[in-house]
Amino acid sequence: MPVDDLHAIVARRLSGSTLRYTTSRRAIIDVLSRAERPLTLPQILGSDVSLAQSSAYRNLAELIGAGVVHRIVTSDEHAHFELAEDLTEHHHHLICTSCGTVTDFTVSVRLERELDVALAGEAAQRGFTAEHHRLDLLGRCASCLSA
Amino acid sequence: MPVDDLHAIVARRLSGSTLRYTTSRRAIIDVLSRAERPLTLPQILGSDVSLAQSSAYRNLAELIGAGVVHRIVTSDEHAHFELAEDLTEHHHHLICTSCGTVTDFTVSVRLERELDVALAGEAAQRGFTAEHHRLDLLGRCASCLSA
DNA sequence: CTCAGTGCAAAGGATTTGCATGCCG
DNA sequence: CGGCATGCAAATCCTTTGCACTGAG
């Protein structure tokens, strides 16, 4: 998606509330869209965005509330942030248990569909209302293996 | 698996190191094996096990190191603990985004196998060494819906 | 002018660690 | 007896919150 379109969409979703699309928020969205992987807060702040840590957390919280950013918790360390799936595409994560890096990957539409069916069945059976699923692969990434 | 067998296996794995299979550790294993879902530390301590919080965390860390307990991080709140998969069976989790409760479920062997193949392919392609996968379904559980 | 946004510092909350003591092998 | 286990309290670390100030509309 072109960056301009992205900003337009984000701006629209923010305007629903009384939220402004400030330079800082725009910078966060830019960094996340440029990154090819979910970033931690330190990474976001290192990357270009100059902002107090607390403001960054606050902005991310607003952006999450507006449905444009998603927060991923993989361990006890920093959470990772990425653009919401409807601004990118449905995907999954490879998580390195050694360095914590998160990388994206996708599976075939067919498998994805089979998963949905199976999960919907399980959910229905327990009166559980599914919002979304999460499929992660845990292991050691190439750079940690060579290290 | 009969509880006695379970304890025997745990004892064997602990004896590898210089770890003792104390009453407290045995109690933790008992609680986890009786529970039909992963438990948080407060739940473990409430459930029967009388132990200082720090000792409970320490024991869980030892048990995890010995490969008999697994730790699940779902959000920022308490982590959940369950017996290692090779002491139970491969399964997945339904996670309630409202109350945080975690419930187990399984999918068909066929689907599980397809997943493994697809994931192995993705991993290989990136020089990633997979340890295991994780498939979670997020949503609201029956009791949170009725509440 | 008003109110959202920001920075700084302090507070929170789960988990870990230091240290002295207790107890199993 | 020696060393692992345990309890208590203090320390960590990520994240959140309080508060006063700044700036955009």
mmCIF file of C-alpha atoms in Angstrom, chain A residues 14-89:
data_model
loop_
_atom_site.group_PDB
_atom_site.id
_atom_site.type_symbol
_atom_site.label_atom_id
_atom_site.label_comp_id
_atom_site.label_asym_id
_atom_site.label_seq_id
_atom_site.Cartn_x
_atom_site.Cartn_y
_atom_site.Cartn_z
ATOM 1 C CA LEU A 14 -8.033 8.644 14.318
ATOM 2 C CA SER A 15 -10.477 11.378 13.482
ATOM 3 C CA GLY A 16 -13.248 9.168 14.737
ATOM 4 C CA SER A 17 -12.128 9.993 18.252
ATOM 5 C CA THR A 18 -10.747 13.351 19.229
ATOM 6 C CA LEU A 19 -7.288 12.226 18.309
ATOM 7 C CA ARG A 20 -4.917 14.275 16.237
ATOM 8 C CA TYR A 21 -2.605 12.771 13.686
ATOM 9 C CA THR A 22 0.519 14.449 14.956
ATOM 10 C CA THR A 23 3.990 14.374 13.529
ATOM 11 C CA SER A 24 5.062 11.861 16.143
ATOM 12 C CA ARG A 25 2.202 9.524 15.372
ATOM 13 C CA ARG A 26 2.853 9.847 11.686
ATOM 14 C CA ALA A 27 6.519 9.039 12.302
ATOM 15 C CA ILE A 28 5.588 5.909 14.238
ATOM 16 C CA ILE A 29 3.338 4.726 11.429
ATOM 17 C CA ASP A 30 6.101 5.443 8.938
ATOM 18 C CA VAL A 31 8.651 3.441 10.855
ATOM 19 C CA LEU A 32 6.299 0.521 11.291
ATOM 20 C CA SER A 33 5.360 0.491 7.632
ATOM 21 C CA ARG A 34 8.976 0.638 6.515
ATOM 22 C CA ALA A 35 10.047 -2.138 8.867
ATOM 23 C CA GLU A 36 9.700 -5.596 7.434
ATOM 24 C CA ARG A 37 9.095 -6.985 10.878
ATOM 25 C CA PRO A 38 7.347 -6.077 14.144
ATOM 26 C CA LEU A 39 9.414 -3.649 16.197
ATOM 27 C CA THR A 40 9.932 -3.154 19.908
ATOM 28 C CA LEU A 41 9.590 0.238 21.477
ATOM 29 C CA PRO A 42 13.357 0.777 21.745
ATOM 30 C CA GLN A 43 13.642 -0.092 18.065
ATOM 31 C CA ILE A 44 10.930 2.375 17.163
ATOM 32 C CA LEU A 45 12.598 5.112 19.144
ATOM 33 C CA GLY A 46 16.005 4.312 17.737
ATOM 34 C CA SER A 47 14.697 4.258 14.213
ATOM 35 C CA ASP A 48 14.075 7.885 13.597
ATOM 36 C CA VAL A 49 11.243 8.759 15.894
ATOM 37 C CA SER A 50 12.377 11.218 18.502
ATOM 38 C CA LEU A 51 9.966 11.063 21.354
ATOM 39 C CA ALA A 52 9.893 10.514 25.085
ATOM 40 C CA GLN A 53 9.452 6.860 25.904
ATOM 41 C CA SER A 54 6.229 7.515 27.726
ATOM 42 C CA SER A 55 4.806 9.476 24.825
ATOM 43 C CA ALA A 56 5.719 6.679 22.477
ATOM 44 C CA TYR A 57 3.884 4.181 24.640
ATOM 45 C CA ARG A 58 0.937 6.527 24.870
ATOM 46 C CA ASN A 59 0.820 7.063 21.132
ATOM 47 C CA LEU A 60 1.053 3.371 20.466
ATOM 48 C CA ALA A 61 -1.825 2.813 22.862
ATOM 49 C CA GLU A 62 -3.933 5.351 20.963
ATOM 50 C CA LEU A 63 -3.000 3.850 17.627
ATOM 51 C CA ILE A 64 -3.890 0.409 18.909
ATOM 52 C CA GLY A 65 -7.193 1.749 20.152
ATOM 53 C CA ALA A 66 -7.869 3.228 16.730
ATOM 54 C CA GLY A 67 -7.224 -0.192 15.237
ATOM 55 C CA VAL A 68 -4.204 0.706 13.143
ATOM 56 C CA VAL A 69 -1.472 -0.887 15.224
ATOM 57 C CA HIS A 70 -1.236 -4.321 16.758
ATOM 58 C CA ARG A 71 0.744 -5.321 19.814
ATOM 59 C CA ILE A 72 2.462 -8.700 20.014
ATOM 60 C CA VAL A 73 3.592 -10.221 23.265
ATOM 61 C CA THR A 74 6.085 -13.009 22.809
ATOM 62 C CA SER A 75 7.943 -13.166 26.077
ATOM 63 C CA ASP A 76 8.670 -11.047 29.091
ATOM 64 C CA GLU A 77 10.857 -8.669 27.254
ATOM 65 C CA HIS A 78 9.659 -5.796 25.106
ATOM 66 C CA ALA A 79 6.395 -6.199 23.263
ATOM 67 C CA HIS A 80 6.523 -5.869 19.479
ATOM 68 C CA PHE A 81 4.363 -3.519 17.434
ATOM 69 C CA GLU A 82 3.230 -3.811 13.819
ATOM 70 C CA LEU A 83 0.567 -2.281 11.603
ATOM 71 C CA ALA A 84 -2.868 -3.843 11.977
ATOM 72 C CA GLU A 85 -3.499 -6.767 9.668
ATOM 73 C CA ASP A 86 -6.128 -4.998 7.627
ATOM 74 C CA LEU A 87 -3.485 -2.441 6.686
ATOM 75 C CA THR A 88 -1.056 -5.126 5.612
ATOM 76 C CA GLU A 89 -2.109 -8.730 5.177
#
